[in-house]
Coordinates of C-alpha atoms in Angstrom, one line a residue:
Chain A
M339 CA 0.2 0.0 0.2
A340 CA 2.7 2.1 -1.1
G341 CA 1.8 6.0 -0.3
G342 CA -2.0 4.7 0.9
Y343 CA -5.1 6.4 0.5
S344 CA -3.4 9.4 -0.8
A345 CA -1.7 7.6 -3.9
L346 CA -5.0 5.4 -4.4
R347 CA -6.3 5.1 -8.4
N348 CA -9.5 7.0 -8.8
E349 CA -11.6 4.2 -10.3
L350 CA -15.2 4.2 -11.8
V351 CA -17.9 1.6 -12.2
S352 CA -20.8 1.9 -14.1
A353 CA -24.4 0.9 -12.1
A354 CA -27.7 -0.5 -13.5
N355 CA -28.9 2.9 -12.6
G356 CA -27.0 4.3 -15.4
V357 CA -24.3 6.0 -13.1
D358 CA -20.7 5.9 -13.0
Y359 CA -20.0 5.9 -9.6
A360 CA -16.4 7.3 -8.3
Y361 CA -14.5 5.4 -6.0
R362 CA -11.2 3.9 -4.4
D363 CA -10.6 0.4 -3.1
T364 CA -7.7 -0.5 -0.7
G365 CA -6.6 -2.8 2.0
G366 CA -8.2 -6.1 0.6
A367 CA -7.5 -8.6 3.5
A368 CA -10.0 -11.3 3.5
G369 CA -13.2 -10.7 5.1
V370 CA -16.5 -8.7 5.0
P371 CA -15.1 -5.4 3.2
L372 CA -16.1 -2.0 5.0
V373 CA -17.9 0.7 2.7
L374 CA -17.7 4.4 4.0
L375 CA -20.3 7.1 3.3
Q376 CA -19.1 10.7 3.4
H377 CA -20.3 13.9 4.8
F378 CA -21.8 17.0 3.4
R379 CA -20.6 18.4 0.3
G380 CA -17.8 15.8 0.6
N381 CA -15.8 13.9 -2.0
L382 CA -13.0 10.9 -2.3
D383 CA -10.5 13.6 -1.2
N384 CA -12.3 14.7 2.0
W385 CA -11.6 11.3 3.8
D386 CA -8.6 12.0 6.0
P387 CA -6.0 9.2 4.3
A388 CA -4.4 8.8 8.3
L389 CA -8.1 7.5 8.8
I390 CA -8.4 5.3 5.6
D391 CA -4.9 3.8 6.0
A392 CA -5.4 2.9 9.7
L393 CA -8.8 0.9 8.7
A394 CA -7.2 -0.4 5.7
S395 CA -4.6 -2.1 7.5
V396 CA -6.7 -4.8 8.5
R397 CA -9.3 -4.6 6.0
R398 CA -10.9 -4.0 2.6
V399 CA -12.1 -0.1 2.4
V400 CA -14.2 1.3 -0.3
T401 CA -14.9 4.6 -0.6
F402 CA -17.5 6.2 -3.2
D403 CA -19.1 9.3 -4.6
N404 CA -22.9 8.8 -4.3
A405 CA -25.1 9.7 -7.5
G406 CA -23.7 13.1 -8.7
V407 CA -21.3 14.2 -5.7
G408 CA -17.6 14.8 -7.1
G409 CA -16.5 12.2 -10.1
S410 CA -19.7 10.6 -10.3
T411 CA -22.0 11.1 -12.9
G412 CA -26.0 11.6 -12.4
T413 CA -27.8 14.0 -10.0
T414 CA -27.6 14.2 -6.2
P415 CA -30.9 13.9 -5.3
D416 CA -33.0 15.5 -2.1
T417 CA -33.9 12.6 -0.3
I418 CA -32.1 10.3 1.8
E419 CA -34.0 7.7 0.9
Q420 CA -32.7 7.9 -3.2
M421 CA -29.6 8.4 -1.2
A422 CA -29.5 5.1 -0.1
R423 CA -31.4 3.6 -3.5
D424 CA -28.1 5.2 -5.0
A425 CA -25.7 3.8 -2.7
I426 CA -27.2 0.2 -2.8
A427 CA -27.0 0.4 -6.7
F428 CA -23.0 1.0 -6.2
L429 CA -22.8 -1.6 -3.8
G430 CA -24.6 -3.9 -6.6
A431 CA -22.4 -2.8 -9.4
M432 CA -19.5 -3.6 -7.1
E433 CA -21.0 -7.4 -6.6
L434 CA -20.7 -6.2 -3.0
S435 CA -23.6 -8.6 -1.4
Q436 CA -22.6 -8.6 2.0
I437 CA -20.7 -5.1 4.1
D438 CA -19.9 -3.5 6.9
L439 CA -20.9 0.1 6.7
L440 CA -19.7 3.4 8.3
G441 CA -21.7 6.6 7.5
F442 CA -20.4 9.9 8.7
S443 CA -22.8 12.9 9.3
I444 CA -25.5 12.8 6.4
G445 CA -23.7 9.2 5.3
S446 CA -25.0 8.3 8.7
F447 CA -28.5 9.0 7.9
V448 CA -28.0 7.4 4.2
A449 CA -26.6 4.2 6.3
Q450 CA -29.6 4.0 9.0
Q451 CA -31.6 4.2 5.7
I452 CA -29.6 1.5 3.8
A453 CA -29.9 -0.6 7.1
L454 CA -33.7 -0.2 6.9
V455 CA -34.6 -1.0 3.7
R456 CA -31.8 -3.6 3.1
P457 CA -30.8 -4.9 6.2
A458 CA -29.3 -8.3 4.8
L459 CA -26.6 -6.1 2.9
V460 CA -25.2 -5.0 6.6
R461 CA -23.2 -7.3 8.8
R462 CA -22.2 -4.3 11.1
L463 CA -22.9 -1.0 11.5
I464 CA -21.4 2.7 12.1
L465 CA -22.8 5.5 13.0
A466 CA -20.2 8.6 13.0
S467 CA -21.8 12.3 14.0
A468 CA -25.4 10.6 13.5
A469 CA -28.9 11.5 14.3
P470 CA -32.3 9.8 14.1
Q471 CA -34.5 11.1 11.3
G472 CA -37.1 13.2 13.3
A473 CA -35.6 14.2 16.2
A474 CA -36.6 17.3 17.9
G475 CA -33.7 20.2 17.0
M476 CA -32.3 18.9 13.9
H477 CA -34.0 20.6 11.1
G478 CA -31.5 22.1 9.6
W479 CA -27.6 22.7 10.8
A480 CA -27.4 25.7 13.1
P481 CA -26.9 29.2 12.1
E482 CA -23.1 29.4 13.0
V483 CA -22.7 26.1 11.1
I484 CA -24.6 26.2 7.9
G485 CA -23.1 29.6 7.9
A486 CA -19.4 28.3 8.1
I487 CA -19.4 25.5 5.8
G488 CA -22.5 25.7 3.8
T489 CA -21.7 28.8 2.0
P490 CA -20.5 28.7 -1.7
N491 CA -16.8 29.2 -1.4
T492 CA -15.8 27.6 2.0
S493 CA -12.4 28.3 4.1
P494 CA -10.1 25.8 5.5
D495 CA -11.0 27.9 9.2
A496 CA -14.7 27.5 8.4
Y497 CA -14.2 23.6 8.2
L498 CA -11.9 23.7 11.5
D499 CA -14.4 25.3 13.1
V500 CA -17.1 23.0 12.4
F501 CA -15.4 19.9 12.1
F502 CA -12.7 20.6 15.3
A503 CA -13.0 22.1 18.8
Q504 CA -12.1 25.2 19.7
S505 CA -9.0 24.1 21.9
A506 CA -5.6 24.5 20.7
S507 CA -4.8 20.7 20.8
S508 CA -7.9 19.8 18.6
R509 CA -7.3 23.1 16.2
E510 CA -3.4 21.5 15.5
A511 CA -5.3 18.0 15.0
G512 CA -7.2 20.1 12.2
Q513 CA -4.2 21.3 10.3
E514 CA -2.6 18.3 10.6
A515 CA -6.2 16.4 9.2
L516 CA -6.0 19.4 6.3
G517 CA -2.4 18.9 5.7
R518 CA -3.0 15.1 4.7
M519 CA -6.4 15.9 3.3
Y520 CA -4.3 18.3 0.4
A521 CA -1.2 16.6 0.1
R522 CA -2.5 14.7 -2.9
T523 CA -1.6 17.2 -5.9
E524 CA -2.5 14.8 -8.8
D525 CA -5.4 13.1 -9.9
R526 CA -7.9 14.6 -6.9
D527 CA -11.1 14.3 -7.4
T528 CA -13.8 16.2 -8.8
A529 CA -15.2 18.7 -6.8
T530 CA -18.7 18.6 -5.4
T531 CA -20.8 21.6 -6.9
W532 CA -23.6 23.8 -5.6
A533 CA -26.4 21.5 -7.2
T534 CA -25.0 18.6 -5.0
R535 CA -25.2 21.3 -1.5
E536 CA -28.7 22.3 -2.5
A537 CA -29.9 18.6 -2.7
Q538 CA -28.1 17.2 0.0
Y539 CA -29.2 20.5 2.3
D540 CA -32.9 19.9 1.2
A541 CA -32.2 16.1 1.9
V542 CA -30.8 16.9 5.5
C543 CA -33.7 19.7 6.3
A544 CA -36.3 17.0 5.5
W545 CA -34.9 14.6 7.5
G546 CA -34.9 16.6 10.3
I547 CA -38.2 17.9 10.3
P548 CA -39.5 17.0 13.9
D549 CA -41.5 13.9 14.0
H550 CA -41.0 12.3 17.0
G551 CA -43.1 9.2 15.5
L552 CA -40.2 8.7 13.3
L553 CA -38.1 8.0 16.6
Q554 CA -39.4 4.1 16.5
R555 CA -37.4 3.4 13.2
P556 CA -33.9 2.9 14.5
S557 CA -36.0 0.2 17.0
A558 CA -35.8 -1.9 13.9
I559 CA -32.3 -1.7 13.3
D560 CA -31.5 -5.1 14.1
M561 CA -27.2 -5.6 13.7
P562 CA -24.6 -4.3 15.8
V563 CA -24.0 -0.6 15.7
F564 CA -21.3 1.4 16.9
V565 CA -22.4 5.0 17.8
A566 CA -19.9 7.8 17.7
N567 CA -19.2 11.3 18.0
G568 CA -16.8 14.3 19.1
D569 CA -17.8 15.7 22.8
S570 CA -18.3 19.0 21.1
D571 CA -19.9 18.6 18.1
P572 CA -21.6 21.9 16.9
M573 CA -23.0 20.5 13.7
I574 CA -25.0 17.2 15.3
L575 CA -25.0 17.5 19.2
P576 CA -23.8 14.5 21.0
R577 CA -27.2 14.4 22.2
Y578 CA -28.4 12.5 19.3
S579 CA -25.5 10.2 19.4
Y580 CA -26.8 9.0 22.9
L581 CA -30.8 8.9 21.5
L582 CA -29.4 6.6 18.8
A583 CA -27.3 4.3 20.8
G584 CA -30.8 4.5 23.5
L585 CA -33.0 3.9 20.3
I586 CA -31.1 0.9 18.6
P587 CA -31.6 -2.6 20.1
H588 CA -27.9 -3.3 20.3
A589 CA -25.8 -0.1 20.2
Q590 CA -22.4 0.9 21.6
I591 CA -21.5 4.2 21.9
K592 CA -18.2 6.2 22.1
I593 CA -18.0 10.1 22.6
Y594 CA -14.4 11.5 22.0
P595 CA -13.2 14.4 23.9
D596 CA -11.9 17.6 22.9
A597 CA -13.2 17.0 19.2
A598 CA -15.9 17.8 17.2
H599 CA -17.4 16.7 14.4
G600 CA -14.7 15.7 12.6
F601 CA -13.9 13.6 15.8
L602 CA -12.9 10.5 13.3
F603 CA -10.4 12.6 11.8
Q604 CA -8.9 13.9 15.0
H605 CA -9.0 10.6 16.7
H606 CA -8.2 8.6 13.5
A607 CA -5.9 6.4 15.7
A608 CA -8.3 5.7 18.2
F609 CA -11.2 5.6 16.4
A610 CA -9.8 3.1 13.6
A611 CA -8.5 1.1 16.5
D612 CA -12.2 1.2 18.1
V613 CA -13.7 0.2 14.9
D614 CA -12.1 -2.7 14.6
A615 CA -12.9 -3.7 17.7
F616 CA -16.4 -3.3 17.0
L617 CA -16.2 -4.7 13.5
T618 CA -14.4 -8.1 14.9
G619 CA -16.6 -8.0 17.6
A620 CA -14.4 -7.6 20.3
G621 CA -15.3 -4.0 20.8
Chain B
M821 CA -21.2 14.3 61.6
A822 CA -20.0 11.8 64.6
G823 CA -21.1 8.4 63.4
G824 CA -22.6 9.8 59.9
Y825 CA -25.6 8.4 58.0
S826 CA -25.4 5.3 60.2
A827 CA -26.0 7.3 63.3
L828 CA -28.6 9.6 62.5
R829 CA -31.8 9.9 64.0
N830 CA -35.1 8.4 62.3
E831 CA -37.5 11.6 62.1
L832 CA -40.9 11.9 61.5
V833 CA -43.0 14.7 59.6
S834 CA -46.8 14.6 59.4
A835 CA -47.7 15.6 56.0
A836 CA -51.1 17.5 55.2
N837 CA -52.0 14.3 53.4
G838 CA -52.8 12.6 56.6
V839 CA -49.0 10.5 56.1
D840 CA -46.5 10.4 58.8
Y841 CA -43.0 10.2 56.9
A842 CA -40.1 8.8 58.3
Y843 CA -36.9 10.4 57.0
R844 CA -33.1 11.3 57.8
D845 CA -31.7 14.7 57.9
T846 CA -28.0 15.1 57.2
G847 CA -25.2 17.6 55.8
G848 CA -26.7 20.7 56.7
A849 CA -24.9 23.8 54.6
A850 CA -26.3 26.3 53.0
G851 CA -27.7 26.0 49.5
V852 CA -30.3 23.9 47.8
P853 CA -31.0 20.6 49.8
L854 CA -30.5 17.4 47.8
V855 CA -33.3 15.3 48.4
L856 CA -33.2 11.2 47.6
L857 CA -36.1 8.7 45.9
Q858 CA -35.3 5.0 47.0
H859 CA -35.3 2.0 45.1
F860 CA -38.0 -0.8 44.6
R861 CA -38.1 -2.3 48.4
G862 CA -35.6 -0.2 50.0
N863 CA -35.9 2.2 52.8
L864 CA -33.5 4.6 54.8
D865 CA -31.1 1.8 55.3
N866 CA -30.8 0.8 51.8
W867 CA -28.4 4.1 51.1
D868 CA -25.2 3.0 51.6
P869 CA -23.8 5.8 54.5
A870 CA -20.3 5.9 52.6
L871 CA -22.2 7.8 49.7
I872 CA -24.7 9.8 51.6
D873 CA -21.7 10.6 54.0
A874 CA -19.7 11.8 50.9
L875 CA -22.7 14.0 49.3
A876 CA -23.6 15.5 53.0
S877 CA -20.0 16.6 53.6
V878 CA -20.8 19.6 51.1
R879 CA -24.6 19.7 51.4
R880 CA -27.7 19.2 53.2
V881 CA -29.2 15.7 52.0
V882 CA -32.7 14.2 53.1
T883 CA -33.4 10.5 52.5
F884 CA -37.0 9.7 53.4
D885 CA -39.5 6.9 53.0
N886 CA -42.2 7.4 50.5
A887 CA -46.1 6.7 51.8
G888 CA -46.8 3.1 52.9
V889 CA -43.0 2.7 52.6
G890 CA -40.6 1.5 55.5
G891 CA -41.3 3.6 58.8
S892 CA -43.8 6.2 56.9
T893 CA -47.6 5.5 57.5
G894 CA -50.2 5.5 55.0
T895 CA -50.3 3.0 51.8
T896 CA -47.6 2.4 49.0
P897 CA -50.1 3.5 45.8
D898 CA -49.1 1.3 42.6
T899 CA -48.5 4.2 40.4
I900 CA -45.6 6.6 40.0
E901 CA -48.0 9.5 39.4
Q902 CA -49.5 8.7 43.0
M903 CA -45.8 8.0 44.4
A904 CA -44.7 11.5 43.2
R905 CA -47.6 12.8 45.0
D906 CA -46.8 11.5 48.1
A907 CA -43.2 13.0 47.7
I908 CA -44.2 16.2 46.7
A909 CA -46.8 16.0 50.0
F910 CA -43.3 15.2 52.0
L911 CA -41.8 17.9 50.5
G912 CA -44.5 20.3 51.4
A913 CA -44.2 18.9 55.1
M914 CA -40.7 19.6 55.3
E915 CA -41.0 23.2 54.0
L916 CA -38.8 22.6 51.0
S917 CA -39.3 24.7 48.5
Q918 CA -36.6 24.4 45.9
I919 CA -34.6 21.0 45.9
D920 CA -32.0 19.4 44.1
L921 CA -33.5 15.6 43.5
L922 CA -31.6 12.5 42.8
G923 CA -33.4 9.8 41.8
F924 CA -32.7 6.2 41.8
S925 CA -34.3 3.3 40.0
I926 CA -38.1 3.2 41.0
G927 CA -37.1 6.7 42.2
S928 CA -36.0 8.1 39.1
F929 CA -39.1 7.4 37.1
V930 CA -40.7 9.2 40.4
A931 CA -38.3 11.8 40.5
Q932 CA -39.2 12.5 37.0
Q933 CA -42.9 12.9 37.5
I934 CA -42.3 15.2 39.7
A935 CA -40.1 17.4 37.9
L936 CA -42.7 17.1 35.0
V937 CA -46.0 17.8 37.6
R938 CA -43.9 20.1 39.7
P939 CA -41.1 21.8 37.7
A940 CA -40.6 24.5 40.0
L941 CA -39.5 22.6 42.9
V942 CA -36.8 20.9 41.1
R943 CA -33.3 22.9 40.5
R944 CA -31.5 20.4 39.1
L945 CA -32.2 16.3 38.5
I946 CA -30.2 13.3 38.8
L947 CA -31.5 10.3 37.2
A948 CA -29.8 7.2 38.7
S949 CA -30.5 3.8 37.1
A950 CA -33.2 5.2 35.4
A951 CA -35.5 4.6 32.5
P952 CA -38.3 7.1 30.5
Q953 CA -41.8 6.2 30.6
G954 CA -42.8 3.8 27.3
A955 CA -39.7 2.4 26.4
A956 CA -39.4 -0.8 24.4
G957 CA -38.4 -3.6 26.8
M958 CA -39.0 -1.8 30.1
H959 CA -41.8 -4.0 30.9
G960 CA -41.0 -5.2 34.2
W961 CA -37.7 -6.3 35.3
A962 CA -36.1 -9.4 33.3
P963 CA -36.6 -12.4 34.8
E964 CA -33.1 -13.5 36.4
V965 CA -33.6 -10.3 38.4
I966 CA -37.3 -10.3 39.4
G967 CA -36.4 -13.9 40.6
A968 CA -33.2 -12.6 42.5
I969 CA -34.7 -9.6 44.6
G970 CA -38.7 -9.7 43.8
T971 CA -39.1 -12.8 46.5
P972 CA -40.5 -12.6 49.5
N973 CA -37.3 -13.2 51.6
T974 CA -34.4 -11.9 49.9
S975 CA -30.9 -13.0 50.2
P976 CA -27.4 -10.8 50.3
D977 CA -26.3 -13.2 47.3
A978 CA -29.6 -12.1 44.9
Y979 CA -29.1 -8.5 46.0
L980 CA -25.1 -8.6 44.9
D981 CA -26.6 -10.2 41.7
V982 CA -28.5 -7.5 40.9
F983 CA -26.5 -4.5 42.1
F984 CA -23.1 -5.6 41.7
A985 CA -21.2 -7.0 38.8
Q986 CA -20.1 -10.7 38.5
S987 CA -16.2 -9.5 38.5
A988 CA -14.4 -9.9 41.7
S989 CA -13.9 -6.2 42.2
S990 CA -17.5 -5.0 41.9
R991 CA -18.9 -8.3 44.6
E992 CA -16.1 -7.4 46.7
A993 CA -17.3 -3.4 46.7
G994 CA -20.8 -5.0 46.9
Q995 CA -19.7 -7.0 50.2
E996 CA -18.3 -3.8 51.2
A997 CA -21.5 -1.6 50.9
L998 CA -23.5 -4.7 52.1
G999 CA -21.3 -4.4 55.8
R1000 CA -21.5 -0.4 55.6
M1001 CA -25.4 -1.1 55.3
Y1002 CA -26.1 -3.5 57.8
A1003 CA -23.2 -1.8 60.5
R1004 CA -26.5 0.0 62.0
T1005 CA -27.6 -2.1 64.5
E1006 CA -29.9 0.3 66.8
D1007 CA -33.0 2.3 65.5
R1008 CA -32.8 0.3 61.9
D1009 CA -35.8 1.6 59.7
T1010 CA -39.0 -0.2 59.5
A1011 CA -38.5 -3.4 56.8
T1012 CA -40.4 -2.9 53.6
T1013 CA -43.8 -5.0 53.5
W1014 CA -44.7 -7.9 50.8
A1015 CA -47.4 -4.9 49.9
T1016 CA -45.2 -2.2 49.1
R1017 CA -43.2 -4.9 47.1
E1018 CA -46.7 -5.7 45.1
A1019 CA -47.4 -1.9 44.8
Q1020 CA -44.3 -0.8 43.9
Y1021 CA -43.6 -3.4 41.4
D1022 CA -47.5 -2.4 39.3
A1023 CA -46.1 0.5 39.5
V1024 CA -42.6 -0.2 37.5
C1025 CA -45.0 -2.9 35.2
A1026 CA -47.2 -0.1 34.9
W1027 CA -44.5 2.6 33.7
G1028 CA -42.7 -0.1 31.6
I1029 CA -45.8 -0.7 29.3
P1030 CA -44.5 0.1 25.7
D1031 CA -45.7 3.5 24.3
H1032 CA -43.4 4.9 21.8
G1033 CA -45.4 8.3 22.5
L1034 CA -44.7 8.8 26.0
L1035 CA -40.6 8.5 24.8
Q1036 CA -41.8 12.7 24.4
R1037 CA -42.2 13.4 28.0
P1038 CA -38.7 13.8 29.0
S1039 CA -38.3 16.4 26.0
A1040 CA -40.4 18.9 28.8
I1041 CA -37.7 18.4 31.4
D1042 CA -36.3 22.0 31.0
M1043 CA -33.8 21.9 34.2
P1044 CA -30.2 20.2 33.7
V1045 CA -30.3 16.8 34.2
F1046 CA -27.3 14.1 34.9
V1047 CA -28.2 10.8 33.9
A1048 CA -25.9 7.7 35.5
N1049 CA -25.8 4.1 35.5
G1050 CA -23.6 1.3 36.0
D1051 CA -22.3 -0.7 32.4
S1052 CA -23.7 -3.6 33.4
D1053 CA -26.9 -3.0 34.6
P1054 CA -29.4 -6.6 34.4
M1055 CA -32.2 -4.1 35.8
I1056 CA -32.2 -1.1 33.9
L1057 CA -30.1 -1.6 31.0
P1058 CA -27.6 1.1 30.4
R1059 CA -29.2 2.3 26.9
Y1060 CA -31.9 3.5 28.6
S1061 CA -29.4 5.8 30.2
Y1062 CA -28.6 6.7 26.7
L1063 CA -32.4 7.0 25.4
L1064 CA -32.9 9.5 28.4
A1065 CA -30.2 11.7 27.7
G1066 CA -30.9 11.6 24.4
L1067 CA -34.4 12.5 24.6
I1068 CA -33.7 15.3 27.6
P1069 CA -32.9 18.5 26.2
H1070 CA -30.0 19.5 28.9
A1071 CA -29.0 16.1 29.8
Q1072 CA -25.2 15.1 30.9
I1073 CA -24.4 11.3 31.2
K1074 CA -21.6 9.1 32.7
I1075 CA -21.5 5.2 32.6
Y1076 CA -19.9 3.9 35.7
P1077 CA -17.3 1.0 34.5
D1078 CA -17.4 -2.3 36.0
A1079 CA -20.9 -1.7 38.0
A1080 CA -24.3 -2.9 38.2
H1081 CA -27.7 -1.3 39.5
G1082 CA -25.9 -0.1 42.4
F1083 CA -23.2 1.9 40.6
L1084 CA -23.7 4.5 43.0
F1085 CA -22.9 2.3 45.8
Q1086 CA -19.6 0.9 44.4
H1087 CA -18.4 3.9 43.3
H1088 CA -19.7 6.2 46.0
A1089 CA -16.8 8.7 46.3
A1090 CA -16.1 9.2 42.4
F1091 CA -20.3 9.4 42.0
A1092 CA -20.8 11.9 44.7
A1093 CA -17.5 14.0 43.0
D1094 CA -19.3 14.0 40.1
V1095 CA -22.9 14.9 41.7
D1096 CA -21.4 17.5 43.4
A1097 CA -19.8 19.1 40.4
F1098 CA -23.0 18.6 38.2
L1099 CA -24.8 20.8 41.6
T1100 CA -22.3 23.4 41.4
G1101 CA -22.7 23.8 37.9
A1102 CA -19.0 22.7 37.2
G1103 CA -19.7 19.4 35.8

């Protein structure tokens, strides 16, 4: 794995829905592959290579752009339900019949939907910076969050404000993560568009329309689940991770200290070890 | 505080509802007093003196038998709602107009009800080994739990099986807690009756009738709340603590390691310090 995630080729696979999906495929040890679902406006380059390389040291790891996102063709849908269908189409094209699934932020919404509509596909589920559909207080990001990372042109500082905590230690970790993500200069993924941002945020707001009855949905997620977040995430508050861990029958939870939305990049070694323990059944 | 909780007199106060309530009153520093609501079948002697003394080192602490329980007169009601009314009557008789409230196990159910029907009374709320009304899977204790601590004559071993974890360290902590609780030989509280056991378990089962809509209740608990449990409580699973922490708008949570239902006795020093930090607003 010379060069690791930063040096991986962008691949393309054509799915039955007519979309060509951009993806990267690494690791490759035997066993159930781990598939990752990316955050709001993120593409293949927005995964911290340090995290992917740590995860891929013990198993196959697949990252991809969902329909309409980054280097994939098609149109970004404005519902989590359609994003789940589009992700299932990608998995079909990859001939992956059983996976472990890690959804991050909006990706955690899509991951829950996949686990609910195609449970046989998901062996174990990891929900990072997650919330259940319908939870009160989840109707769109807070003003300071959408004001930071929802603008047409975002900045590294705005990214750090949301993905990392205010402490010097977290900010330093954030600078390091950004350095790793931007170290790659060749064959970077296609940037996500404003149309993707608009469609994804419509989906986020629709997912967050308060509806107490919908909180019953996670009770049907019956595979083992690992719920994780940073202790000071301003984008999806840790209380929603507690809520998920309470609503899902077989969930474990860990809240990482001194960390925000990007806790999994900041604590990449610890989180990868926790994920491995969970996926091997030791967690 | 020579002798501490173990040497305190049992006091009686007559309330407007005609009940004479048995209680103990200790500590006495200025500030908001902390009132405790006891577990299933417990009386004044079932509080670990090490915990009460630690709590009382910095504030006034009041323990009491609710109506019909132990040394109090009256009849144990078979609903959490009436237990809350009975507790409010005791607080009225004690002329306590604002308290911090710690509810343990069935006491946590009563504490939630008090916080909902008389919110002005409760400054800050601590829910130990707790669950929200209506949560799926909470309809009565598990067979091995009610089989251990629900029988006419319970044993120390049965108590240890529920209140302490299986590890040697937790069992040893349990033996020590039992030693402290039974060190008092004079003026012990009146034992709770079978009628109390029956009424309380009716209330527990009614509280646990699954009703997803009722999970919206904790969203109206708007004071700061500290939710706590042991990581291997067999009586009220830790997932219900996560659920509460997710449903309550302003909750913090701590799950104590290597501990079960009686985590607050096992970890009496750490828990008392966490309670103090929470009540002083530093937690």
